[in-house]
């Protein structure tokens, strides 16, 4: 009887271990945007990595109604009043600036989003071109900066997209 019970416990433990090994836990990182360049812009950005894809969900407020650009920049440094301390667009593969998903683009060229009459907007992007803390210099967003711009990205001006002032910044750090 003891042998049957022990065998059953071992079998159950193996089943539980195998089942939990097939489930993928999400790697989640939430950061807060701080106002820059005299703006009142704020918000949060959540990066969720699961099954080889990173999803960005950003909720931003305090902007003028209309279209604005958002990019990942080279550094997680928001110390400058105008956020220039974050450097240029994150471009580890040395591509031309452009529109995400269409032709050539920087890994940090997220693109444009629209705000409502209250100046609130949402950004949603899912990609396998990023990772959170994987160590691959061409994919890892840790140590970079998330920048919201005052104007839309024109997708052609090199290397910035002519998106205007940096009105919010957050370091992508744990």
Short mmCIF file of C-alpha atoms in Angstrom, two decimals:
data_model
loop_
_atom_site.label_atom_id
_atom_site.label_comp_id
_atom_site.label_asym_id
_atom_site.label_seq_id
_atom_site.Cartn_x
_atom_site.Cartn_y
_atom_site.Cartn_z
CA UNK A 1 0.00 0.00 0.00
CA UNK A 2 2.81 2.42 0.91
CA UNK A 3 4.53 1.63 -2.38
CA UNK A 4 1.35 2.43 -4.37
CA UNK A 5 0.86 5.74 -2.56
CA UNK A 6 4.53 6.70 -3.04
CA UNK A 7 4.36 5.74 -6.73
CA UNK A 8 1.19 7.82 -7.15
CA UNK A 9 2.79 10.86 -5.48
CA UNK A 10 5.89 10.58 -7.69
CA UNK A 11 3.74 10.23 -10.81
CA UNK A 12 1.65 13.27 -9.83
CA UNK A 13 4.81 15.32 -9.18
CA UNK A 14 6.17 14.40 -12.63
CA UNK A 15 2.88 15.37 -14.32
CA UNK A 16 2.78 18.73 -12.50
CA UNK A 17 6.45 19.43 -13.32
CA UNK A 18 5.94 18.59 -17.00
CA UNK A 19 2.77 20.66 -17.28
CA UNK A 20 4.30 23.73 -15.63
CA UNK A 21 7.33 23.40 -17.93
CA UNK A 22 5.16 23.92 -21.01
CA UNK A 23 3.58 27.14 -19.79
CA UNK A 24 5.42 30.36 -20.61
CA UNK A 25 5.40 33.10 -18.02
CA UNK A 26 5.25 36.65 -19.29
CA UNK A 27 8.10 39.05 -18.59
CA UNK A 28 6.40 42.37 -17.73
CA UNK A 29 7.99 45.80 -17.31
CA UNK A 30 5.99 48.98 -16.62
CA UNK A 31 7.60 52.42 -16.78
CA UNK A 32 6.32 55.94 -16.12
CA UNK A 33 6.68 58.78 -18.59
CA UNK A 34 7.82 62.09 -17.18
CA UNK A 35 7.14 65.49 -18.77
CA UNK A 36 9.94 67.18 -20.71
CA UNK A 37 10.44 70.41 -22.68
CA UNK A 38 7.97 72.29 -20.44
CA UNK A 39 5.08 69.91 -21.22
CA UNK A 40 2.50 68.37 -18.90
CA UNK A 41 2.65 64.98 -20.64
CA UNK A 42 2.50 61.87 -18.47
CA UNK A 43 1.58 58.23 -18.78
CA UNK A 44 2.71 54.66 -18.47
CA UNK A 45 4.15 52.15 -20.88
CA UNK A 46 3.99 48.42 -20.26
CA UNK A 47 6.23 46.02 -22.17
CA UNK A 48 5.11 42.39 -21.97
CA UNK A 49 7.26 39.62 -23.41
CA UNK A 50 5.67 36.24 -24.00
CA UNK A 51 6.34 33.45 -26.49
CA UNK A 52 9.07 35.38 -28.31
CA UNK A 53 7.07 38.60 -28.79
CA UNK A 54 7.09 41.89 -26.94
CA UNK A 55 3.88 43.91 -26.74
CA UNK A 56 3.98 47.60 -25.90
CA UNK A 57 0.88 49.19 -24.42
CA UNK A 58 1.34 52.89 -23.67
CA UNK A 59 -1.33 55.17 -22.25
CA UNK A 60 -0.40 58.83 -22.56
CA UNK A 61 -2.13 62.05 -21.51
CA UNK A 62 -1.44 65.77 -21.45
CA UNK A 63 -0.78 66.13 -25.19
CA UNK A 64 -2.39 68.47 -27.67
CA UNK A 65 -5.20 66.75 -29.61
CA UNK A 66 -3.82 65.28 -32.84
CA UNK A 67 -0.98 63.07 -34.02
CA UNK A 68 2.29 62.50 -32.18
CA UNK A 69 5.35 60.28 -32.63
CA UNK A 70 6.76 57.78 -30.18
CA UNK A 71 10.21 56.19 -30.48
CA UNK A 72 12.68 54.12 -28.52
CA UNK A 73 15.93 56.06 -28.12
CA UNK A 74 19.49 54.90 -27.46
CA UNK A 75 19.76 55.60 -23.72
CA UNK A 76 17.63 55.31 -20.58
CA UNK A 77 18.75 58.82 -19.61
CA UNK A 78 15.97 61.37 -19.14
CA UNK A 79 18.07 63.82 -17.11
CA UNK A 80 18.10 66.67 -19.66
CA UNK A 81 15.17 69.09 -19.53
CA UNK A 82 14.51 68.43 -23.22
CA UNK A 83 15.35 64.68 -23.02
CA UNK A 84 18.24 65.00 -25.48
CA UNK A 85 20.21 62.95 -22.95
CA UNK A 86 18.35 59.89 -24.31
CA UNK A 87 20.35 60.17 -27.55
CA UNK A 88 19.03 59.41 -31.02
CA UNK A 89 16.67 56.69 -32.16
CA UNK A 90 17.69 53.17 -31.18
CA UNK A 91 19.14 51.74 -34.39
CA UNK A 92 21.30 48.69 -33.60
CA UNK A 93 21.02 47.31 -37.15
CA UNK A 94 22.08 50.60 -38.82
CA UNK A 95 18.98 51.02 -40.99
CA UNK A 96 17.44 54.21 -42.38
CA UNK A 97 14.65 55.86 -40.44
CA UNK A 98 11.21 54.85 -41.69
CA UNK A 99 7.76 53.52 -40.96
CA UNK A 100 7.46 50.37 -38.85
CA UNK A 101 6.47 47.36 -40.92
CA UNK A 102 7.01 49.16 -44.22
CA UNK A 103 10.44 49.06 -45.81
CA UNK A 104 13.52 50.01 -43.80
CA UNK A 105 13.21 51.36 -40.24
CA UNK A 106 15.09 51.69 -36.97
CA UNK A 107 14.22 49.17 -34.22
CA UNK A 108 13.09 52.22 -32.26
CA UNK A 109 10.78 53.64 -34.96
CA UNK A 110 7.47 52.83 -33.29
CA UNK A 111 5.55 55.47 -35.26
CA UNK A 112 2.60 57.76 -34.72
CA UNK A 113 -0.49 57.69 -32.54
CA UNK A 114 -3.51 59.97 -32.27
CA UNK A 115 -4.84 61.69 -29.18
CA UNK A 116 -8.45 62.56 -28.54
CA UNK A 117 -9.88 66.01 -27.68
CA UNK A 118 -8.68 65.55 -24.08
CA UNK A 119 -5.10 64.92 -25.25
CA UNK A 120 -5.16 61.23 -24.36
CA UNK A 121 -3.84 58.47 -26.58
CA UNK A 122 -2.93 54.80 -26.61
CA UNK A 123 -0.12 52.99 -28.40
CA UNK A 124 -0.27 49.24 -29.01
CA UNK A 125 2.48 47.37 -30.86
CA UNK A 126 3.53 43.73 -30.80
CA UNK A 127 6.79 42.55 -32.33
CA UNK A 128 9.36 39.78 -32.38
CA UNK A 129 12.07 42.39 -33.12
CA UNK A 130 12.44 43.23 -29.40
CA UNK A 131 13.18 41.37 -26.17
CA UNK A 132 13.34 42.41 -22.52
CA UNK A 133 16.72 41.63 -20.98
CA UNK A 134 17.78 38.87 -23.39
CA UNK A 135 21.23 40.37 -23.95
CA UNK A 136 20.96 40.43 -27.77
CA UNK A 137 22.21 43.94 -28.67
CA UNK A 138 20.03 43.98 -31.79
CA UNK A 139 16.81 43.20 -29.86
CA UNK A 140 17.15 44.07 -26.16
CA UNK A 141 15.18 47.19 -25.17
CA UNK A 142 16.52 47.33 -21.59
CA UNK A 143 18.69 50.37 -21.04
CA UNK A 144 16.94 52.35 -23.78
CA UNK A 145 14.63 55.36 -23.50
CA UNK A 146 11.01 55.78 -24.58
CA UNK A 147 10.32 59.25 -26.01
CA UNK A 148 7.01 60.90 -26.93
CA UNK A 149 7.32 63.76 -29.44
CA UNK A 150 5.19 66.89 -29.86
CA UNK A 151 4.58 66.30 -33.58
CA UNK A 152 3.98 63.37 -35.93
CA UNK A 153 6.80 61.45 -37.56
CA UNK A 154 7.01 62.19 -41.31
CA UNK A 155 8.78 58.81 -41.86
CA UNK A 156 11.22 60.33 -44.36
CA UNK A 157 13.43 62.94 -42.68
CA UNK A 158 16.71 61.23 -41.72
CA UNK A 159 17.45 60.17 -39.08
CA UNK A 160 14.68 61.62 -36.89
CA UNK A 161 11.38 61.80 -38.77
CA UNK A 162 11.14 65.53 -37.94
CA UNK A 163 8.84 64.79 -34.99
CA UNK A 164 9.61 67.92 -32.98
CA UNK A 165 10.25 68.40 -29.29
CA UNK A 166 10.64 65.50 -26.88
CA UNK A 167 7.69 66.08 -24.55
CA UNK A 168 7.93 62.94 -22.41
CA UNK A 169 10.67 60.46 -21.50
CA UNK A 170 11.07 57.22 -19.58
CA UNK A 171 14.04 54.93 -19.10
CA UNK A 172 13.33 51.33 -20.01
CA UNK A 173 14.90 49.87 -16.89
CA UNK A 174 13.93 47.31 -14.26
#
